[in-house]
Every structure is written in C-alpha cells, then in structure tokens.
mmCIF file of C-alpha atoms in Angstrom:
data_model
loop_
_atom_site.group_PDB
_atom_site.id
_atom_site.type_symbol
_atom_site.label_atom_id
_atom_site.label_comp_id
_atom_site.label_asym_id
_atom_site.label_seq_id
_atom_site.Cartn_x
_atom_site.Cartn_y
_atom_site.Cartn_z
ATOM 1 C CA UNK A 1 22.086 -27.887 22.959
ATOM 2 C CA UNK A 2 24.194 -24.731 22.876
ATOM 3 C CA UNK A 3 22.946 -21.273 23.700
ATOM 4 C CA UNK A 4 21.408 -19.411 20.762
ATOM 5 C CA UNK A 5 23.327 -16.419 19.412
ATOM 6 C CA UNK A 6 21.972 -13.340 17.718
ATOM 7 C CA UNK A 7 23.447 -13.024 14.226
ATOM 8 C CA UNK A 8 24.848 -9.545 13.634
ATOM 9 C CA UNK A 9 26.910 -8.160 10.748
ATOM 10 C CA UNK A 10 26.204 -11.096 8.467
ATOM 11 C CA UNK A 11 26.982 -10.473 4.789
ATOM 12 C CA UNK A 12 26.764 -11.745 1.210
ATOM 13 C CA UNK A 13 23.193 -13.102 1.149
ATOM 14 C CA UNK A 14 22.030 -15.264 -1.756
ATOM 15 C CA UNK A 15 18.337 -16.067 -2.209
ATOM 16 C CA UNK A 16 17.312 -19.577 -3.274
ATOM 17 C CA UNK A 17 15.598 -19.988 -6.678
ATOM 18 C CA UNK A 18 12.248 -20.673 -4.966
ATOM 19 C CA UNK A 19 12.618 -17.567 -2.797
ATOM 20 C CA UNK A 20 12.240 -19.454 0.482
ATOM 21 C CA UNK A 21 15.782 -19.496 1.880
ATOM 22 C CA UNK A 22 18.948 -17.435 2.002
ATOM 23 C CA UNK A 23 22.538 -18.467 2.474
ATOM 24 C CA UNK A 24 25.011 -15.956 3.839
ATOM 25 C CA UNK A 25 28.426 -15.460 5.390
ATOM 26 C CA UNK A 26 28.891 -14.941 9.125
ATOM 27 C CA UNK A 27 32.004 -15.402 11.238
ATOM 28 C CA UNK A 28 33.879 -16.887 8.244
ATOM 29 C CA UNK A 29 31.335 -19.684 7.752
ATOM 30 C CA UNK A 30 28.278 -20.250 5.586
ATOM 31 C CA UNK A 31 24.788 -20.300 7.063
ATOM 32 C CA UNK A 32 21.274 -20.963 5.769
ATOM 33 C CA UNK A 33 18.009 -19.528 7.077
ATOM 34 C CA UNK A 34 14.384 -19.087 5.976
ATOM 35 C CA UNK A 35 13.620 -15.818 4.178
ATOM 36 C CA UNK A 36 10.676 -15.390 6.552
ATOM 37 C CA UNK A 37 13.081 -15.464 9.514
ATOM 38 C CA UNK A 38 13.945 -18.072 12.114
ATOM 39 C CA UNK A 39 16.898 -20.188 13.184
ATOM 40 C CA UNK A 40 20.001 -20.275 10.977
ATOM 41 C CA UNK A 41 21.733 -23.545 10.142
ATOM 42 C CA UNK A 42 25.518 -23.633 9.902
ATOM 43 C CA UNK A 43 26.692 -25.189 6.622
ATOM 44 C CA UNK A 44 30.476 -25.087 7.006
ATOM 45 C CA UNK A 45 32.959 -25.539 9.837
ATOM 46 C CA UNK A 46 36.425 -25.040 8.384
ATOM 47 C CA UNK A 47 39.271 -23.203 10.099
ATOM 48 C CA UNK A 48 39.687 -21.174 6.915
ATOM 49 C CA UNK A 49 37.292 -18.534 5.645
ATOM 50 C CA UNK A 50 34.237 -19.300 3.505
ATOM 51 C CA UNK A 51 32.632 -16.409 1.650
ATOM 52 C CA UNK A 52 30.409 -15.167 -1.217
ATOM 53 C CA UNK A 53 27.933 -18.086 -1.346
ATOM 54 C CA UNK A 54 25.812 -18.473 -4.494
ATOM 55 C CA UNK A 55 22.793 -20.759 -4.870
ATOM 56 C CA UNK A 56 22.946 -22.982 -7.941
ATOM 57 C CA UNK A 57 20.135 -22.482 -10.486
ATOM 58 C CA UNK A 58 18.433 -25.704 -9.309
ATOM 59 C CA UNK A 59 18.804 -24.753 -5.633
ATOM 60 C CA UNK A 60 20.518 -28.033 -4.770
ATOM 61 C CA UNK A 61 24.030 -26.759 -4.096
ATOM 62 C CA UNK A 62 26.018 -23.705 -2.995
ATOM 63 C CA UNK A 63 29.053 -22.298 -4.795
ATOM 64 C CA UNK A 64 31.429 -20.319 -2.596
ATOM 65 C CA UNK A 65 35.042 -19.194 -2.163
ATOM 66 C CA UNK A 66 37.411 -20.705 0.397
ATOM 67 C CA UNK A 67 41.030 -19.778 1.191
ATOM 68 C CA UNK A 68 42.308 -22.936 2.863
ATOM 69 C CA UNK A 69 45.057 -23.144 0.193
ATOM 70 C CA UNK A 70 46.026 -19.481 0.793
ATOM 71 C CA UNK A 71 44.290 -18.502 -2.456
ATOM 72 C CA UNK A 72 40.567 -18.098 -3.085
ATOM 73 C CA UNK A 73 39.307 -21.224 -4.836
ATOM 74 C CA UNK A 74 35.760 -22.200 -5.777
ATOM 75 C CA UNK A 75 34.023 -24.972 -3.850
ATOM 76 C CA UNK A 76 30.610 -26.525 -4.276
ATOM 77 C CA UNK A 77 28.523 -27.755 -1.326
ATOM 78 C CA UNK A 78 25.765 -30.298 -1.994
ATOM 79 C CA UNK A 79 22.895 -29.385 0.306
ATOM 80 C CA UNK A 80 21.463 -32.907 0.473
ATOM 81 C CA UNK A 81 24.630 -34.840 1.289
ATOM 82 C CA UNK A 82 26.702 -32.061 2.867
ATOM 83 C CA UNK A 83 29.671 -33.074 0.703
ATOM 84 C CA UNK A 84 31.989 -30.417 -0.712
ATOM 85 C CA UNK A 85 33.924 -30.457 -3.974
ATOM 86 C CA UNK A 86 36.835 -28.223 -4.990
ATOM 87 C CA UNK A 87 36.109 -26.834 -8.457
ATOM 88 C CA UNK A 88 39.260 -24.808 -9.227
ATOM 89 C CA UNK A 89 42.988 -24.835 -8.591
ATOM 90 C CA UNK A 90 44.295 -21.640 -10.173
ATOM 91 C CA UNK A 91 47.258 -20.131 -8.315
ATOM 92 C CA UNK A 92 45.660 -16.654 -8.379
ATOM 93 C CA UNK A 93 42.192 -17.901 -7.455
ATOM 94 C CA UNK A 94 38.649 -16.641 -8.073
ATOM 95 C CA UNK A 95 35.831 -14.746 -6.350
ATOM 96 C CA UNK A 96 32.368 -15.952 -7.463
ATOM 97 C CA UNK A 97 29.757 -13.502 -8.758
ATOM 98 C CA UNK A 98 27.073 -15.772 -10.198
ATOM 99 C CA UNK A 99 26.342 -19.106 -11.858
ATOM 100 C CA UNK A 100 25.283 -19.543 -15.481
ATOM 101 C CA UNK A 101 21.849 -21.068 -16.084
ATOM 102 C CA UNK A 102 23.224 -24.509 -17.009
ATOM 103 C CA UNK A 103 24.980 -24.743 -13.633
ATOM 104 C CA UNK A 104 28.250 -25.798 -15.279
ATOM 105 C CA UNK A 105 30.077 -22.447 -15.300
ATOM 106 C CA UNK A 106 30.406 -19.446 -13.009
ATOM 107 C CA UNK A 107 31.046 -15.756 -13.508
ATOM 108 C CA UNK A 108 34.005 -14.758 -11.336
ATOM 109 C CA UNK A 109 36.394 -11.928 -10.601
ATOM 110 C CA UNK A 110 40.120 -12.551 -10.605
ATOM 111 C CA UNK A 111 43.559 -10.965 -10.867
ATOM 112 C CA UNK A 112 46.150 -12.195 -13.319
ATOM 113 C CA UNK A 113 49.140 -10.433 -14.916
ATOM 114 C CA UNK A 114 47.773 -6.918 -15.317
ATOM 115 C CA UNK A 115 49.704 -4.029 -13.770
ATOM 116 C CA UNK A 116 48.404 -1.034 -11.865
ATOM 117 C CA UNK A 117 45.769 -0.461 -9.162
ATOM 118 C CA UNK A 118 42.788 -1.632 -11.254
ATOM 119 C CA UNK A 119 43.565 -5.250 -12.027
ATOM 120 C CA UNK A 120 40.356 -7.234 -11.441
ATOM 121 C CA UNK A 121 38.941 -8.912 -14.546
ATOM 122 C CA UNK A 122 35.783 -10.960 -15.176
ATOM 123 C CA UNK A 123 36.075 -14.637 -16.139
ATOM 124 C CA UNK A 124 33.771 -17.464 -17.134
ATOM 125 C CA UNK A 125 35.024 -20.474 -15.182
ATOM 126 C CA UNK A 126 34.141 -24.131 -15.770
ATOM 127 C CA UNK A 127 33.052 -25.840 -12.555
ATOM 128 C CA UNK A 128 33.877 -29.346 -13.764
ATOM 129 C CA UNK A 129 37.336 -28.515 -15.104
ATOM 130 C CA UNK A 130 36.371 -29.294 -18.691
ATOM 131 C CA UNK A 131 37.388 -25.895 -20.088
ATOM 132 C CA UNK A 132 40.050 -23.272 -19.472
ATOM 133 C CA UNK A 133 38.959 -20.016 -17.894
ATOM 134 C CA UNK A 134 37.527 -17.544 -20.396
ATOM 135 C CA UNK A 135 38.398 -13.860 -20.033
ATOM 136 C CA UNK A 136 35.241 -11.900 -20.840
ATOM 137 C CA UNK A 137 37.155 -8.750 -21.822
ATOM 138 C CA UNK A 138 40.571 -7.319 -20.992
ATOM 139 C CA UNK A 139 39.607 -4.343 -18.844
ATOM 140 C CA UNK A 140 38.925 -3.846 -15.164
ATOM 141 C CA UNK A 141 35.522 -4.442 -13.605
ATOM 142 C CA UNK A 142 33.954 -4.521 -10.150
ATOM 143 C CA UNK A 143 30.630 -5.598 -8.619
ATOM 144 C CA UNK A 144 29.556 -7.858 -11.464
ATOM 145 C CA UNK A 145 26.068 -9.297 -11.941
ATOM 146 C CA UNK A 146 25.123 -11.984 -14.464
ATOM 147 C CA UNK A 147 21.980 -11.447 -16.546
ATOM 148 C CA UNK A 148 19.348 -14.222 -16.534
ATOM 149 C CA UNK A 149 20.241 -15.152 -20.133
ATOM 150 C CA UNK A 150 23.956 -15.217 -19.269
ATOM 151 C CA UNK A 151 24.814 -12.861 -22.125
ATOM 152 C CA UNK A 152 24.970 -9.398 -20.538
ATOM 153 C CA UNK A 153 26.978 -8.993 -17.347
ATOM 154 C CA UNK A 154 26.632 -5.705 -15.503
ATOM 155 C CA UNK A 155 29.618 -4.259 -13.666
ATOM 156 C CA UNK A 156 30.967 -1.113 -12.011
ATOM 157 C CA UNK A 157 33.975 0.965 -13.004
ATOM 158 C CA UNK A 158 35.774 3.807 -11.240
ATOM 159 C CA UNK A 159 34.572 4.829 -7.790
ATOM 160 C CA UNK A 160 36.526 4.899 -4.552
ATOM 161 C CA UNK A 161 35.563 3.452 -1.219
ATOM 162 C CA UNK A 162 31.955 3.738 -0.092
ATOM 163 C CA UNK A 163 33.129 5.791 2.883
ATOM 164 C CA UNK A 164 33.562 8.755 0.480
ATOM 165 C CA UNK A 165 29.985 9.923 0.931
ATOM 166 C CA UNK A 166 28.810 12.796 -1.232
ATOM 167 C CA UNK A 167 31.682 12.576 -3.700
ATOM 168 C CA UNK A 168 31.051 14.245 -7.058
ATOM 169 C CA UNK A 169 33.546 14.288 -9.871
ATOM 170 C CA UNK A 170 35.218 12.349 -12.656
ATOM 171 C CA UNK A 171 36.107 9.492 -10.315
ATOM 172 C CA UNK A 172 32.506 8.641 -9.442
ATOM 173 C CA UNK A 173 31.489 4.999 -9.844
ATOM 174 C CA UNK A 174 29.847 4.071 -13.164
ATOM 175 C CA UNK A 175 27.654 1.153 -14.271
ATOM 176 C CA UNK A 176 28.316 -0.588 -17.584
ATOM 177 C CA UNK A 177 27.027 -3.628 -19.444
ATOM 178 C CA UNK A 178 28.848 -5.908 -21.855
ATOM 179 C CA UNK A 179 27.171 -7.934 -24.610
ATOM 180 C CA UNK A 180 29.103 -11.201 -24.878
ATOM 181 C CA UNK A 181 27.827 -12.024 -28.378
ATOM 182 C CA UNK A 182 28.256 -8.581 -29.923
ATOM 183 C CA UNK A 183 31.374 -7.863 -27.790
ATOM 184 C CA UNK A 184 30.000 -4.387 -27.135
ATOM 185 C CA UNK A 185 30.229 -2.149 -24.059
ATOM 186 C CA UNK A 186 27.396 0.182 -23.038
ATOM 187 C CA UNK A 187 27.689 2.896 -20.376
ATOM 188 C CA UNK A 188 24.345 2.743 -18.544
ATOM 189 C CA UNK A 189 25.000 5.199 -15.700
ATOM 190 C CA UNK A 190 27.960 7.559 -16.019
ATOM 191 C CA UNK A 191 27.407 10.689 -13.942
ATOM 192 C CA UNK A 192 29.176 13.016 -11.509
ATOM 193 C CA UNK A 193 27.932 11.038 -8.491
ATOM 194 C CA UNK A 194 28.270 7.353 -7.657
ATOM 195 C CA UNK A 195 26.199 4.655 -9.341
ATOM 196 C CA UNK A 196 27.505 1.264 -8.246
ATOM 197 C CA UNK A 197 26.799 -2.326 -7.271
ATOM 198 C CA UNK A 198 24.318 -3.350 -10.009
ATOM 199 C CA UNK A 199 22.211 -6.489 -9.577
ATOM 200 C CA UNK A 200 19.979 -7.868 -12.341
ATOM 201 C CA UNK A 201 16.319 -8.586 -11.677
ATOM 202 C CA UNK A 202 15.009 -11.940 -12.985
ATOM 203 C CA UNK A 203 13.122 -10.319 -15.906
ATOM 204 C CA UNK A 204 16.406 -9.358 -17.603
ATOM 205 C CA UNK A 205 15.294 -5.787 -18.375
ATOM 206 C CA UNK A 206 15.639 -4.114 -14.965
ATOM 207 C CA UNK A 207 18.377 -3.947 -12.371
ATOM 208 C CA UNK A 208 18.919 -2.570 -8.885
ATOM 209 C CA UNK A 209 21.869 -0.387 -8.011
ATOM 210 C CA UNK A 210 23.145 2.133 -5.474
ATOM 211 C CA UNK A 211 22.766 5.827 -6.335
ATOM 212 C CA UNK A 212 24.692 8.601 -4.563
ATOM 213 C CA UNK A 213 22.917 11.688 -5.929
ATOM 214 C CA UNK A 214 21.542 12.631 -2.494
ATOM 215 C CA UNK A 215 24.923 12.416 -0.795
ATOM 216 C CA UNK A 216 24.285 8.973 0.654
ATOM 217 C CA UNK A 217 23.852 5.693 -1.188
ATOM 218 C CA UNK A 218 20.208 4.858 -1.832
ATOM 219 C CA UNK A 219 18.730 1.862 -3.559
ATOM 220 C CA UNK A 220 17.338 2.534 -7.050
ATOM 221 C CA UNK A 221 15.832 0.471 -9.854
ATOM 222 C CA UNK A 222 16.561 1.116 -13.552
ATOM 223 C CA UNK A 223 14.331 -0.066 -16.412
ATOM 224 C CA UNK A 224 16.422 -0.526 -19.557
ATOM 225 C CA UNK A 225 13.402 -0.590 -21.868
ATOM 226 C CA UNK A 226 11.906 2.706 -20.715
ATOM 227 C CA UNK A 227 15.027 4.364 -19.297
ATOM 228 C CA UNK A 228 13.109 5.219 -16.113
ATOM 229 C CA UNK A 229 14.632 5.119 -12.638
ATOM 230 C CA UNK A 230 12.641 4.197 -9.554
ATOM 231 C CA UNK A 231 13.972 5.028 -6.048
ATOM 232 C CA UNK A 232 13.582 2.159 -3.591
ATOM 233 C CA UNK A 233 14.855 3.988 -0.500
ATOM 234 C CA UNK A 234 14.483 7.643 0.453
ATOM 235 C CA UNK A 235 17.139 10.318 0.766
ATOM 236 C CA UNK A 236 17.778 10.772 4.470
ATOM 237 C CA UNK A 237 17.242 7.122 5.342
ATOM 238 C CA UNK A 238 20.187 5.034 6.458
ATOM 239 C CA UNK A 239 22.598 4.121 3.692
ATOM 240 C CA UNK A 240 21.622 1.141 1.594
ATOM 241 C CA UNK A 241 25.340 0.829 1.023
ATOM 242 C CA UNK A 242 25.846 -2.877 1.496
ATOM 243 C CA UNK A 243 23.349 -4.080 -1.056
ATOM 244 C CA UNK A 244 26.282 -4.953 -3.295
ATOM 245 C CA UNK A 245 26.074 -8.439 -1.888
ATOM 246 C CA UNK A 246 22.347 -8.757 -2.475
ATOM 247 C CA UNK A 247 20.809 -11.548 -4.508
ATOM 248 C CA UNK A 248 17.318 -11.233 -5.866
ATOM 249 C CA UNK A 249 14.185 -13.282 -6.258
ATOM 250 C CA UNK A 250 10.917 -12.040 -7.741
ATOM 251 C CA UNK A 251 10.022 -8.586 -6.489
ATOM 252 C CA UNK A 252 11.995 -8.484 -3.242
ATOM 253 C CA UNK A 253 15.627 -7.931 -2.314
ATOM 254 C CA UNK A 254 17.697 -9.107 0.631
ATOM 255 C CA UNK A 255 19.925 -6.285 1.906
ATOM 256 C CA UNK A 256 22.844 -6.032 4.351
ATOM 257 C CA UNK A 257 20.669 -6.583 7.398
ATOM 258 C CA UNK A 258 18.552 -8.934 5.343
ATOM 259 C CA UNK A 259 15.422 -6.840 5.059
ATOM 260 C CA UNK A 260 12.791 -7.739 2.505
ATOM 261 C CA UNK A 261 11.646 -4.747 0.464
ATOM 262 C CA UNK A 262 8.880 -4.614 -2.122
ATOM 263 C CA UNK A 263 9.927 -2.961 -5.383
ATOM 264 C CA UNK A 264 8.372 0.435 -6.189
ATOM 265 C CA UNK A 265 7.902 1.747 -9.704
ATOM 266 C CA UNK A 266 7.442 5.501 -9.462
ATOM 267 C CA UNK A 267 9.888 7.428 -11.608
ATOM 268 C CA UNK A 268 12.605 9.407 -9.838
ATOM 269 C CA UNK A 269 12.737 13.142 -10.464
ATOM 270 C CA UNK A 270 15.919 15.050 -11.179
ATOM 271 C CA UNK A 271 18.173 12.031 -11.659
#
C-alpha cells in the first residue's frame, strides 16, 4: 500500500444527488470522496488531463472533459463498472457545465466560428449522438449553470480576471438568465462591481454567486421571488473566489477547499 498524500489545490467539485459524495479534479485526474471527509478514491489514470466532472442525475455515472485527442471531448464514466465512453467527437470540443434531468443531454461551453476575444457559446449536446449540438443563443457566455427544470440557464458576461480585486466600472462581471422557451434574456445583476459565477440551488428560485461590492469576492445568495440578497461570507474573510466550480445539494455548498457551509437567509444591506 502506497503512502497517503494530502490533497491540496483540488478543484471542480461536484456533489452527488444524494449529497453523500463529491467528485473533483486533482493532478489532472478525477477523484471521489465522502462529503463528510475521509480517503479519496482515484477514478481515472490517463496520461491526458481529466477535468470538470459532473454527477449524472441518477448518481450512477460521471460526465467529464478529457483532452487525449488534443481537443476537449466529453466522456462518461460508469461508477459501477469503471468503464468509460466517449460521447462527442467535435473538432472544437466541449467543456461540460451540467447535465439535463433526463441524463441524455449536457449543457456545455464551446468555441466555434465567432471572431473576437469573447467567443464562448452555450450548447445543448446529446450524449448518445442522436442529435446535433444545439446553440442556445448566439452571444457569449461564461460560468453557466443549468436550472433544475432545464429551461433557464444562468451565466456571466463581461468581467476580467478574478485577480482584479476591487474593480468598479462598466467592465464588471454581470449575471444573466435566458428562458429557453420564451427565448428571452434577463439581466439579474448588472452593477458597477463584479457579480459572477452563478450556481442554481435545487429549488429553482434561488442561486449562489460571487459578489465584489466589498472589494473582495464574497459568496451571496439571491432569491428571485423576493429579490432579496443574503450574504454567505463576510467582508474581510478570505476570498470565496473559487466557488465557480461549486456544485450544490440541499442547503450546503462545496467550495474551493471543499468546505461545507450552511445557507443563511438574512438580507444584505446596501447591495
């Protein structure tokens, strides 16, 4: 038995549907561990990089991106058998964001023929190859999150690198939603400071995001029915900046260092 290693700088956690396990990326491979803590199990062992794992809605498989073909393609790992299946073969590839409730399609980011610095688009991608990719809308988008009903993706626009702490101005990151049925955009958070990295909660009416009003990125919750905002981390605490990879279950969130945090619902003042 090999010597145990301490896992540091892991990323991209995804919480299982039953809330008991997480999968994440570390040292270019995929790993699984109990939410309560403990030993991590390695799920992949390829020479190429594996990243952005997503639990399937039934919790039986993992969707992830792999670059063994020199482009990012989607693969599915069956957790019972350990077998992997390549799901896509597009020359420009895909980066997974989430899986639709039926488990047959995924929400992904990709680059195609658009020109300029802002070229990422959102696509609905069939995982069994039965349908062509579907462009959700022809405009750039970052940090997508799929709503529980699969009809209202959230995404970020604008915004520079997260190292630009305290930035205020017209280039601050914004959070938008898009109604797939009505084909309608809604600007949810469009202010002089950054609001980025939205992640839906399972109830479909609230989402978590990063807010830069204090000069650092803090975790906030937004209720779309009431319009209220609830801070989840305090100004002056360490940045919550890497929650963009978080995946949610119930009333807790796994962050960059994989902390579990209970949601608070006390309205924020002055935001």
